[in-house]
């Protein structure tokens, strides 16, 4: 199963990815997580990406396409993968299509998590993340069990540099201008499924499960 998780920043892609990777036994490929790791390690890519990320803008397509090409051809992706945060532009979607075709694969499903703008901003500005495993928490909706530590590996949680209100709004704007249009690309193929991403994590998880089983969830 090659699954594409689609939705604006703060729609819960990373959170739902957690159970989907277990359910399908496939790796999660989050381009945002890969970039953040490079920024932390101070690599050439990290230095290049940092400015774009802090402004809430997209990192150039050439950089992202090469990153994905290298990642999806690794052995752990042979049985499928879950993409989170890629593609984000029409050229990225076209490049992904081309590279999958050359290895005899395709995207099987796109899952769109729909969340209203004000809810996105509220989620992003209240979000804290684990710098080690990238799990997200929220100080109201999804508190860590222990004071500001990751439930899984106990690392101290941090606030992402791009989760300020101004940058969160810019990222949402960039999503609707540059990323949302690629939904049409996948709708045409009849592989997109839309799910209401509002409500508790467990409620959304149930909707996602049902939508992927094809029992409910509007075909987008
Ligand atoms: P995310 O963690 O998915 O919200 O991504 C954080 C930031 O990383 C974005 O605001 C972009 O600056 C950058 N980024 C992640 N994925 C991509 C992509 N596919 N194309 C361009 N920039 C990206």
CSV table of C-alpha atoms and ligand atoms in Angstrom, one decimal:
chain,number,residue,atom,x,y,z
A,1,UNK,CA,0.0,0.0,0.0
A,2,UNK,CA,1.4,3.4,-1.1
A,3,UNK,CA,-0.5,5.9,0.9
A,4,UNK,CA,-0.4,9.7,0.7
A,5,UNK,CA,-1.6,11.6,3.7
A,6,UNK,CA,-2.8,15.0,2.5
A,7,UNK,CA,-4.0,18.1,4.5
A,8,UNK,CA,-2.9,21.5,5.7
A,9,UNK,CA,-0.3,21.9,8.5
A,10,UNK,CA,-2.0,21.0,11.8
A,11,UNK,CA,-4.6,18.7,10.2
A,12,UNK,CA,-3.2,15.7,12.2
A,13,UNK,CA,-1.2,14.0,9.4
A,14,UNK,CA,1.7,13.1,11.7
A,15,UNK,CA,-0.6,12.0,14.5
A,16,UNK,CA,-2.7,9.7,12.3
A,17,UNK,CA,0.4,8.4,10.6
A,18,UNK,CA,1.4,6.8,13.8
A,19,UNK,CA,-1.4,4.2,13.8
A,20,UNK,CA,-1.4,3.8,10.0
A,21,UNK,CA,2.2,2.8,9.8
A,22,UNK,CA,1.4,0.1,12.4
A,23,UNK,CA,-1.8,-1.0,10.7
A,24,UNK,CA,-0.2,-1.4,7.3
A,25,UNK,CA,3.4,-2.2,8.4
A,26,UNK,CA,4.8,0.5,6.2
A,27,UNK,CA,7.3,3.3,7.0
A,28,UNK,CA,6.2,6.9,7.4
A,29,UNK,CA,8.1,9.4,5.2
A,30,UNK,CA,7.7,12.8,6.6
A,31,UNK,CA,9.6,15.4,4.5
A,32,UNK,CA,9.2,17.9,7.3
A,33,UNK,CA,10.8,15.5,9.8
A,34,UNK,CA,13.7,14.7,7.5
A,35,UNK,CA,14.3,18.5,6.9
A,36,UNK,CA,14.2,19.2,10.7
A,37,UNK,CA,16.7,16.5,11.3
A,38,UNK,CA,19.0,18.0,8.7
A,39,UNK,CA,18.6,21.5,10.2
A,40,UNK,CA,19.5,20.1,13.7
A,41,UNK,CA,22.6,18.4,12.3
A,42,UNK,CA,23.6,21.5,10.4
A,43,UNK,CA,24.0,19.7,7.0
A,44,UNK,CA,24.2,21.5,3.7
A,45,UNK,CA,20.5,20.7,3.0
A,46,UNK,CA,19.6,21.8,6.5
A,47,UNK,CA,21.3,25.2,6.1
A,48,UNK,CA,19.6,25.6,2.7
A,49,UNK,CA,16.1,24.6,4.0
A,50,UNK,CA,16.1,26.5,7.3
A,51,UNK,CA,15.3,30.0,6.1
A,52,UNK,CA,12.3,28.7,4.0
A,53,UNK,CA,11.0,26.7,6.9
A,54,UNK,CA,11.2,29.5,9.4
A,55,UNK,CA,9.3,31.8,7.1
A,56,UNK,CA,6.6,29.1,6.4
A,57,UNK,CA,7.6,28.9,2.7
A,58,UNK,CA,8.2,25.8,0.7
A,59,UNK,CA,11.7,24.4,0.1
A,60,UNK,CA,12.5,24.4,-3.6
A,61,UNK,CA,11.0,21.5,-5.6
A,62,UNK,CA,14.4,20.2,-7.0
A,63,UNK,CA,15.7,19.7,-3.4
A,64,UNK,CA,12.5,17.9,-2.3
A,65,UNK,CA,12.3,15.7,-5.3
A,66,UNK,CA,15.8,14.4,-4.9
A,67,UNK,CA,15.2,13.8,-1.3
A,68,UNK,CA,12.1,11.7,-2.0
A,69,UNK,CA,13.8,9.8,-4.8
A,70,UNK,CA,16.6,8.7,-2.5
A,71,UNK,CA,14.2,7.8,0.3
A,72,UNK,CA,11.5,5.8,-1.5
A,73,UNK,CA,14.1,3.6,-3.3
A,74,UNK,CA,15.5,2.3,0.0
A,75,UNK,CA,14.7,-1.3,0.8
A,76,UNK,CA,12.2,-0.6,3.6
A,77,UNK,CA,9.8,1.0,1.1
A,78,UNK,CA,9.6,-2.1,-1.1
A,79,UNK,CA,6.3,-3.2,0.6
A,80,UNK,CA,4.8,0.3,0.5
A,81,UNK,CA,5.1,3.6,2.3
A,82,UNK,CA,3.2,6.4,3.8
A,83,UNK,CA,4.0,9.9,2.5
A,84,UNK,CA,3.4,12.8,4.9
A,85,UNK,CA,4.1,16.3,3.6
A,86,UNK,CA,5.0,15.3,0.1
A,87,UNK,CA,4.0,16.2,-2.7
A,88,UNK,CA,3.3,19.8,-1.9
A,89,UNK,CA,3.3,21.3,-5.4
A,90,UNK,CA,2.1,20.2,-8.8
A,91,UNK,CA,5.7,19.7,-10.1
A,92,UNK,CA,6.4,17.5,-7.0
A,93,UNK,CA,3.3,15.4,-7.7
A,94,UNK,CA,4.4,15.0,-11.4
A,95,UNK,CA,7.9,14.0,-10.4
A,96,UNK,CA,6.6,11.5,-7.9
A,97,UNK,CA,4.4,9.9,-10.5
A,98,UNK,CA,7.3,9.6,-12.9
A,99,UNK,CA,9.7,8.1,-10.4
A,100,UNK,CA,7.0,5.6,-9.2
A,101,UNK,CA,6.3,4.6,-12.8
A,102,UNK,CA,9.9,3.7,-13.4
A,103,UNK,CA,9.8,1.3,-10.5
A,104,UNK,CA,6.4,-0.2,-11.5
A,105,UNK,CA,4.5,1.4,-8.6
A,106,UNK,CA,1.9,4.1,-8.0
A,107,UNK,CA,0.0,5.9,-5.2
A,108,UNK,CA,-2.9,3.7,-4.2
A,109,UNK,CA,-4.8,6.1,-2.0
A,110,UNK,CA,-4.8,9.7,-1.0
A,111,UNK,CA,-6.4,10.5,2.4
A,112,UNK,CA,-7.3,14.1,2.8
A,113,UNK,CA,-7.8,15.4,6.4
A,114,UNK,CA,-10.0,18.4,6.3
A,115,UNK,CA,-9.7,21.0,9.2
A,116,UNK,CA,-11.0,24.6,9.3
A,117,UNK,CA,-8.4,27.4,9.3
A,118,UNK,CA,-9.0,28.7,12.9
A,119,UNK,CA,-8.8,25.2,14.3
A,120,UNK,CA,-5.5,24.7,12.4
A,121,UNK,CA,-4.0,27.9,13.9
A,122,UNK,CA,-5.1,26.9,17.4
A,123,UNK,CA,-3.6,23.4,17.0
A,124,UNK,CA,-0.3,24.6,15.7
A,125,UNK,CA,0.3,27.4,18.2
A,126,UNK,CA,-0.5,25.0,21.1
A,127,UNK,CA,1.6,22.1,19.7
A,128,UNK,CA,4.7,20.7,21.4
A,129,UNK,CA,6.8,18.0,19.7
A,130,UNK,CA,9.3,15.4,20.7
A,131,UNK,CA,12.6,16.3,19.1
A,132,UNK,CA,13.6,12.6,19.1
A,133,UNK,CA,10.6,10.7,17.7
A,134,UNK,CA,8.6,13.7,16.2
A,135,UNK,CA,5.4,12.7,18.1
A,136,UNK,CA,3.1,15.8,18.6
A,137,UNK,CA,1.3,16.8,21.7
A,138,UNK,CA,-1.1,19.7,22.5
A,139,UNK,CA,-1.4,21.5,25.7
A,140,UNK,CA,-5.2,21.3,25.7
A,141,UNK,CA,-6.3,18.4,23.4
A,142,UNK,CA,-3.5,15.9,23.8
A,143,UNK,CA,-1.4,16.5,26.9
A,144,UNK,CA,1.7,14.4,27.6
A,145,UNK,CA,1.2,12.1,30.6
A,146,UNK,CA,4.2,13.6,32.4
A,147,UNK,CA,5.1,17.2,32.5
A,148,UNK,CA,6.5,18.2,29.1
A,149,UNK,CA,8.0,14.9,28.3
A,150,UNK,CA,7.3,12.5,25.4
A,151,UNK,CA,5.1,9.6,26.5
A,152,UNK,CA,7.1,7.1,24.5
A,153,UNK,CA,10.8,8.0,25.0
A,154,UNK,CA,10.6,10.6,27.8
A,155,UNK,CA,12.5,13.3,25.8
A,156,UNK,CA,11.7,16.9,26.8
A,157,UNK,CA,9.2,18.4,24.4
A,158,UNK,CA,10.0,21.5,22.3
A,159,UNK,CA,7.9,24.1,20.4
A,160,UNK,CA,8.7,24.2,16.7
A,161,UNK,CA,10.2,27.5,15.4
A,162,UNK,CA,7.5,27.6,12.7
A,163,UNK,CA,4.6,27.1,15.1
A,164,UNK,CA,4.1,30.8,15.8
A,165,UNK,CA,0.8,32.3,14.9
A,166,UNK,CA,2.2,34.3,12.0
A,167,UNK,CA,4.1,31.4,10.4
A,168,UNK,CA,1.2,29.0,11.0
A,169,UNK,CA,-1.1,31.4,9.1
A,170,UNK,CA,1.4,31.7,6.3
A,171,UNK,CA,1.8,27.9,6.1
A,172,UNK,CA,-1.9,27.4,5.8
A,173,UNK,CA,-2.1,30.1,3.1
A,174,UNK,CA,0.8,28.4,1.2
A,175,UNK,CA,-1.1,25.1,1.5
A,176,UNK,CA,-4.3,26.5,-0.1
A,177,UNK,CA,-2.3,28.3,-2.8
A,178,UNK,CA,0.3,25.7,-3.8
A,179,UNK,CA,-0.6,22.3,-2.4
A,180,UNK,CA,-4.4,22.1,-2.4
A,181,UNK,CA,-4.5,22.2,-6.3
A,182,UNK,CA,-2.8,18.8,-6.5
A,183,UNK,CA,-5.9,17.2,-5.0
A,184,UNK,CA,-7.5,17.5,-8.4
A,185,UNK,CA,-4.6,15.5,-9.9
A,186,UNK,CA,-5.5,12.6,-7.6
A,187,UNK,CA,-9.3,13.0,-7.7
A,188,UNK,CA,-9.2,12.5,-11.4
A,189,UNK,CA,-7.9,9.1,-10.8
A,190,UNK,CA,-10.6,8.3,-8.2
A,191,UNK,CA,-8.1,7.4,-5.5
A,192,UNK,CA,-8.8,10.2,-3.0
A,193,UNK,CA,-10.8,9.9,0.1
A,194,UNK,CA,-11.8,12.8,2.3
A,195,UNK,CA,-12.2,12.7,6.1
A,196,UNK,CA,-13.3,15.3,8.6
A,197,UNK,CA,-10.1,15.9,10.6
A,198,UNK,CA,-11.9,17.7,13.4
A,199,UNK,CA,-12.7,16.2,16.8
A,200,UNK,CA,-10.6,14.0,19.1
A,201,UNK,CA,-7.6,11.9,17.8
A,202,UNK,CA,-9.6,8.7,18.5
A,203,UNK,CA,-12.7,10.0,16.6
A,204,UNK,CA,-10.5,10.9,13.6
A,205,UNK,CA,-8.7,7.6,13.7
A,206,UNK,CA,-12.1,5.8,13.5
A,207,UNK,CA,-13.1,7.9,10.5
A,208,UNK,CA,-9.8,7.2,8.8
A,209,UNK,CA,-10.1,3.5,9.4
A,210,UNK,CA,-13.6,3.3,8.0
A,211,UNK,CA,-12.7,5.5,5.0
A,212,UNK,CA,-9.7,3.3,4.1
A,213,UNK,CA,-11.9,0.2,4.4
A,214,UNK,CA,-14.2,1.9,1.9
A,215,UNK,CA,-17.2,1.5,4.2
A,216,UNK,CA,-17.8,5.2,4.7
A,217,UNK,CA,-16.0,8.6,4.2
A,218,UNK,CA,-17.0,10.5,1.2
A,219,UNK,CA,-15.1,9.6,-1.9
A,220,UNK,CA,-13.5,12.9,-2.8
B,1,LIG,P1,5.8,20.0,7.9
B,1,LIG,O1,6.5,19.3,9.0
B,1,LIG,O2,5.3,19.0,6.9
B,1,LIG,O3,4.7,21.0,8.3
B,1,LIG,O4,6.9,20.8,7.1
B,1,LIG,C1,7.6,21.9,7.7
B,1,LIG,C2,8.3,22.7,6.6
B,1,LIG,O5,9.2,22.0,5.9
B,1,LIG,C3,7.3,23.3,5.6
B,1,LIG,O6,6.7,24.5,6.0
B,1,LIG,C4,8.3,23.6,4.4
B,1,LIG,O7,9.1,24.7,4.7
B,1,LIG,C5,9.2,22.4,4.5
B,1,LIG,N1,8.7,21.2,3.7
B,1,LIG,C6,8.3,20.0,4.1
B,1,LIG,N2,7.9,19.2,3.1
B,1,LIG,C7,8.0,20.0,2.0
B,1,LIG,C8,7.8,19.7,0.6
B,1,LIG,N3,7.3,18.6,0.2
B,1,LIG,N4,8.1,20.7,-0.3
B,1,LIG,C9,8.6,21.9,0.1
B,1,LIG,N5,8.8,22.2,1.4
B,1,LIG,C10,8.6,21.2,2.4
